[in-house]
mmCIF file of C-alpha atoms and ligand atoms in Angstrom:
data_model
loop_
_atom_site.group_PDB
_atom_site.id
_atom_site.type_symbol
_atom_site.label_atom_id
_atom_site.label_comp_id
_atom_site.label_asym_id
_atom_site.label_seq_id
_atom_site.Cartn_x
_atom_site.Cartn_y
_atom_site.Cartn_z
ATOM 1 C CA MET A 1 -9.872 39.857 80.892
ATOM 2 C CA ILE A 2 -7.629 37.147 82.434
ATOM 3 C CA GLU A 3 -7.922 33.278 81.998
ATOM 4 C CA LEU A 4 -5.508 31.675 84.770
ATOM 5 C CA GLY A 5 -5.283 28.141 83.828
ATOM 6 C CA LEU A 6 -5.923 27.658 79.943
ATOM 7 C CA GLY A 7 -5.777 23.797 80.519
ATOM 8 C CA LEU A 8 -7.537 22.337 77.387
ATOM 9 C CA GLY A 9 -9.001 25.887 76.441
ATOM 10 C CA ARG A 10 -12.610 25.130 77.409
ATOM 11 C CA THR A 11 -13.196 27.927 79.736
ATOM 12 C CA PHE A 12 -11.061 30.232 77.527
ATOM 13 C CA ASP A 13 -13.215 29.412 74.564
ATOM 14 C CA HIS A 14 -16.470 30.013 76.331
ATOM 15 C CA LEU A 15 -15.241 33.429 77.470
ATOM 16 C CA ARG A 16 -14.105 34.292 73.956
ATOM 17 C CA ARG A 17 -17.334 33.204 72.448
ATOM 18 C CA ASN A 18 -19.542 35.202 74.989
ATOM 19 C CA LEU A 19 -17.371 38.195 75.839
ATOM 20 C CA GLY A 20 -15.041 38.229 72.708
ATOM 21 C CA ASP A 21 -14.922 41.854 72.347
ATOM 22 C CA ARG A 22 -12.218 42.380 75.018
ATOM 23 C CA ALA A 23 -8.544 41.053 74.933
ATOM 24 C CA ILE A 24 -8.130 37.958 77.012
ATOM 25 C CA TYR A 25 -4.694 37.567 78.545
ATOM 26 C CA VAL A 26 -4.316 33.716 79.238
ATOM 27 C CA PHE A 27 -1.721 32.069 81.593
ATOM 28 C CA ASP A 28 -0.537 28.519 81.971
ATOM 29 C CA ARG A 29 2.488 26.320 82.299
ATOM 30 C CA VAL A 30 2.000 24.879 78.961
ATOM 31 C CA ASN A 31 -0.216 25.104 75.933
ATOM 32 C CA ALA A 32 -2.303 21.811 75.910
ATOM 33 C CA ALA A 33 -5.459 23.501 74.429
ATOM 34 C CA TYR A 34 -7.563 21.953 71.749
ATOM 35 C CA PRO A 35 -6.735 23.275 68.252
ATOM 36 C CA GLU A 36 -10.110 25.030 68.086
ATOM 37 C CA CYS A 37 -9.576 26.585 71.550
ATOM 38 C CA GLN A 38 -6.055 28.340 70.943
ATOM 39 C CA PRO A 39 -5.741 31.705 72.295
ATOM 40 C CA ASP A 40 -3.934 34.646 70.483
ATOM 41 C CA PRO A 41 -0.295 33.757 70.684
ATOM 42 C CA ALA A 42 0.496 37.433 71.487
ATOM 43 C CA LEU A 43 -1.799 37.198 74.695
ATOM 44 C CA LEU A 44 -0.571 33.756 75.833
ATOM 45 C CA PHE A 45 1.938 33.812 78.676
ATOM 46 C CA LEU A 46 3.654 30.341 79.355
ATOM 47 C CA GLY A 47 5.315 29.629 82.584
ATOM 48 C CA GLU A 48 4.713 29.640 86.357
ATOM 49 C CA ILE A 49 1.790 32.130 86.780
ATOM 50 C CA GLU A 50 3.773 33.408 90.018
ATOM 51 C CA GLU A 51 6.248 34.835 87.536
ATOM 52 C CA THR A 52 4.198 35.519 84.422
ATOM 53 C CA LEU A 53 1.519 37.308 85.840
ATOM 54 C CA PRO A 54 3.556 39.777 87.995
ATOM 55 C CA ALA A 55 5.709 40.636 84.918
ATOM 56 C CA LEU A 56 2.587 42.129 83.184
ATOM 57 C CA HIS A 57 1.701 44.243 86.324
ATOM 58 C CA GLN A 58 2.436 47.616 84.762
ATOM 59 C CA SER A 59 0.260 47.017 81.716
ATOM 60 C CA LEU A 60 -2.661 45.361 83.733
ATOM 61 C CA ALA A 61 -2.813 47.163 87.055
ATOM 62 C CA GLY A 62 -6.322 48.225 87.972
ATOM 63 C CA LYS A 63 -7.556 47.227 84.345
ATOM 64 C CA VAL A 64 -8.912 43.725 84.347
ATOM 65 C CA VAL A 65 -12.645 43.643 84.299
ATOM 66 C CA LEU A 66 -13.050 39.940 84.714
ATOM 67 C CA ALA A 67 -10.615 37.192 85.823
ATOM 68 C CA ASN A 68 -11.151 33.542 85.702
ATOM 69 C CA SER A 69 -8.939 31.536 88.093
ATOM 70 C CA ASP A 70 -9.283 27.968 87.069
ATOM 71 C CA LEU A 71 -6.184 26.273 88.789
ATOM 72 C CA GLY A 72 -7.631 23.461 90.967
ATOM 73 C CA SER A 73 -6.717 19.949 90.778
ATOM 74 C CA PHE A 74 -7.216 16.827 92.933
ATOM 75 C CA ASP A 75 -4.128 17.653 94.826
ATOM 76 C CA ARG A 76 -5.335 19.377 98.113
ATOM 77 C CA GLU A 77 -1.831 20.835 98.808
ATOM 78 C CA SER A 78 -1.477 22.302 95.314
ATOM 79 C CA ASN A 79 -4.937 23.840 95.637
ATOM 80 C CA HIS A 80 -3.921 25.645 98.747
ATOM 81 C CA ARG A 81 -0.879 26.950 97.086
ATOM 82 C CA VAL A 82 -2.597 28.207 93.746
ATOM 83 C CA ALA A 83 -5.613 29.712 95.833
ATOM 84 C CA ASP A 84 -3.070 31.516 97.985
ATOM 85 C CA MET A 85 -1.337 32.698 94.709
ATOM 86 C CA SER A 86 -4.540 34.062 93.133
ATOM 87 C CA GLY A 87 -5.462 35.732 96.270
ATOM 88 C CA ARG A 88 -2.207 37.654 96.361
ATOM 89 C CA LEU A 89 -1.565 38.267 92.662
ATOM 90 C CA LEU A 90 -5.113 39.048 91.238
ATOM 91 C CA PRO A 91 -6.518 41.930 93.536
ATOM 92 C CA SER A 92 -3.913 44.633 92.256
ATOM 93 C CA VAL A 93 -4.764 44.023 88.533
ATOM 94 C CA MET A 94 -8.451 44.071 88.954
ATOM 95 C CA ALA A 95 -10.459 47.183 87.965
ATOM 96 C CA PRO A 96 -12.877 48.857 90.401
ATOM 97 C CA GLY A 97 -16.083 46.603 90.220
ATOM 98 C CA GLY A 98 -14.154 43.964 88.446
ATOM 99 C CA ILE A 99 -15.273 40.323 88.871
ATOM 100 C CA ILE A 100 -13.048 37.176 89.840
ATOM 101 C CA MET A 101 -14.552 33.801 89.107
ATOM 102 C CA SER A 102 -12.594 30.923 90.825
ATOM 103 C CA ASP A 103 -12.878 27.283 91.008
ATOM 104 C CA LEU A 104 -11.356 27.530 94.528
ATOM 105 C CA PRO A 105 -12.555 29.817 97.410
ATOM 106 C CA LEU A 106 -10.129 32.739 97.595
ATOM 107 C CA ASN A 107 -9.243 35.012 100.404
ATOM 108 C CA LEU A 108 -9.261 38.578 98.827
ATOM 109 C CA GLY A 109 -8.893 41.864 100.822
ATOM 110 C CA GLY A 110 -11.285 44.522 99.304
ATOM 111 C CA PHE A 111 -13.752 42.221 97.668
ATOM 112 C CA GLU A 112 -17.086 41.080 98.421
ATOM 113 C CA GLU A 113 -18.474 37.593 97.570
ATOM 114 C CA VAL A 114 -21.260 37.576 94.895
ATOM 115 C CA ASP A 115 -24.014 35.149 94.898
ATOM 116 C CA LEU A 116 -23.950 32.534 92.121
ATOM 117 C CA PRO A 117 -26.421 32.718 89.483
ATOM 118 C CA PRO A 118 -29.756 30.706 89.745
ATOM 119 C CA GLY A 119 -29.147 26.965 89.188
ATOM 120 C CA ALA A 120 -25.414 27.114 89.518
ATOM 121 C CA GLN A 121 -24.028 24.526 92.203
ATOM 122 C CA GLN A 122 -23.007 26.095 95.453
ATOM 123 C CA GLY A 123 -19.423 25.192 96.423
ATOM 124 C CA CYS A 124 -18.319 24.500 92.789
ATOM 125 C CA TYR A 125 -17.482 28.093 91.830
ATOM 126 C CA TYR A 126 -16.868 31.321 93.642
ATOM 127 C CA LEU A 127 -17.463 35.002 92.415
ATOM 128 C CA TYR A 128 -15.930 38.141 94.046
ATOM 129 C CA ARG A 129 -16.350 41.705 93.025
ATOM 130 C CA ARG A 130 -13.986 44.315 93.751
ATOM 131 C CA ALA A 131 -15.229 47.213 95.865
ATOM 132 C CA GLY A 132 -15.290 50.741 94.297
HETATM 133 C C1 LIG B 1 -8.102 22.839 85.865
HETATM 134 S S1 LIG B 1 -6.891 23.087 84.638
HETATM 135 C C2 LIG B 1 -7.547 24.450 83.643
HETATM 136 C C3 LIG B 1 -8.838 23.761 82.832
HETATM 137 C C4 LIG B 1 -9.243 24.819 81.706
HETATM 138 N N1 LIG B 1 -9.685 26.193 82.292
HETATM 139 C C5 LIG B 1 -10.266 24.164 80.746
HETATM 140 O O1 LIG B 1 -11.231 24.838 80.450
HETATM 141 O O2 LIG B 1 -9.709 23.416 80.026
HETATM 142 C C6 LIG B 1 -5.645 23.850 85.650
HETATM 143 C C7 LIG B 1 -4.557 24.410 84.755
HETATM 144 O O3 LIG B 1 -3.730 25.371 85.588
HETATM 145 C C8 LIG B 1 -2.511 25.183 85.387
HETATM 146 N N2 LIG B 1 -1.721 25.569 86.481
HETATM 147 C C9 LIG B 1 -1.857 25.264 87.816
HETATM 148 N N3 LIG B 1 -0.952 26.000 88.510
HETATM 149 C C10 LIG B 1 -0.211 26.800 87.746
HETATM 150 C C11 LIG B 1 0.735 27.611 88.078
HETATM 151 N N4 LIG B 1 1.255 27.881 89.205
HETATM 152 N N5 LIG B 1 1.401 28.335 86.973
HETATM 153 C C12 LIG B 1 1.007 27.949 85.782
HETATM 154 N N6 LIG B 1 -0.069 27.032 85.406
HETATM 155 C C13 LIG B 1 -0.583 26.593 86.423
HETATM 156 C C14 LIG B 1 -2.331 23.747 84.956
HETATM 157 O O4 LIG B 1 -1.083 23.619 84.038
HETATM 158 C C15 LIG B 1 -3.576 23.335 84.258
HETATM 159 O O5 LIG B 1 -3.507 23.424 82.758
#
């Protein structure tokens, strides 16, 4: 699994608690996570995702079953940039049938958009499944 945007570690911690039997590769510029939400240092990749994620391409290609892209902010320009980046970098690492969750709408070739679960607020999060 992949967490793009560790931030304070809240979504990472949620994934770990609920799906903790799988390795979670975590990406951010800096580690600002709460002490109780710290990822495994061996799976934490600090720096610009544009550089850190492609550097792992050989080990991750086609293997990621779940990616959470949580890179949005109140900066509209930045949101365009990070959504474009996730749309470019995530598809090749995803396993067939793998799911991408995103706080921003993504343009993903070879993926279908999946309905949010009942009760989830439309337009706040987006789900995509890789074909195959
Ligand atoms: C909305 S916050 C993540 C919140 C986090 N998921 C949580 O539960 O606390 C977005 C994070 O993405 C990181 N980020 C945004 N663009 C990035 C990039 N290009 N490379 C690395 N980190 C980036 C920011 O540093 C920030 O910590």
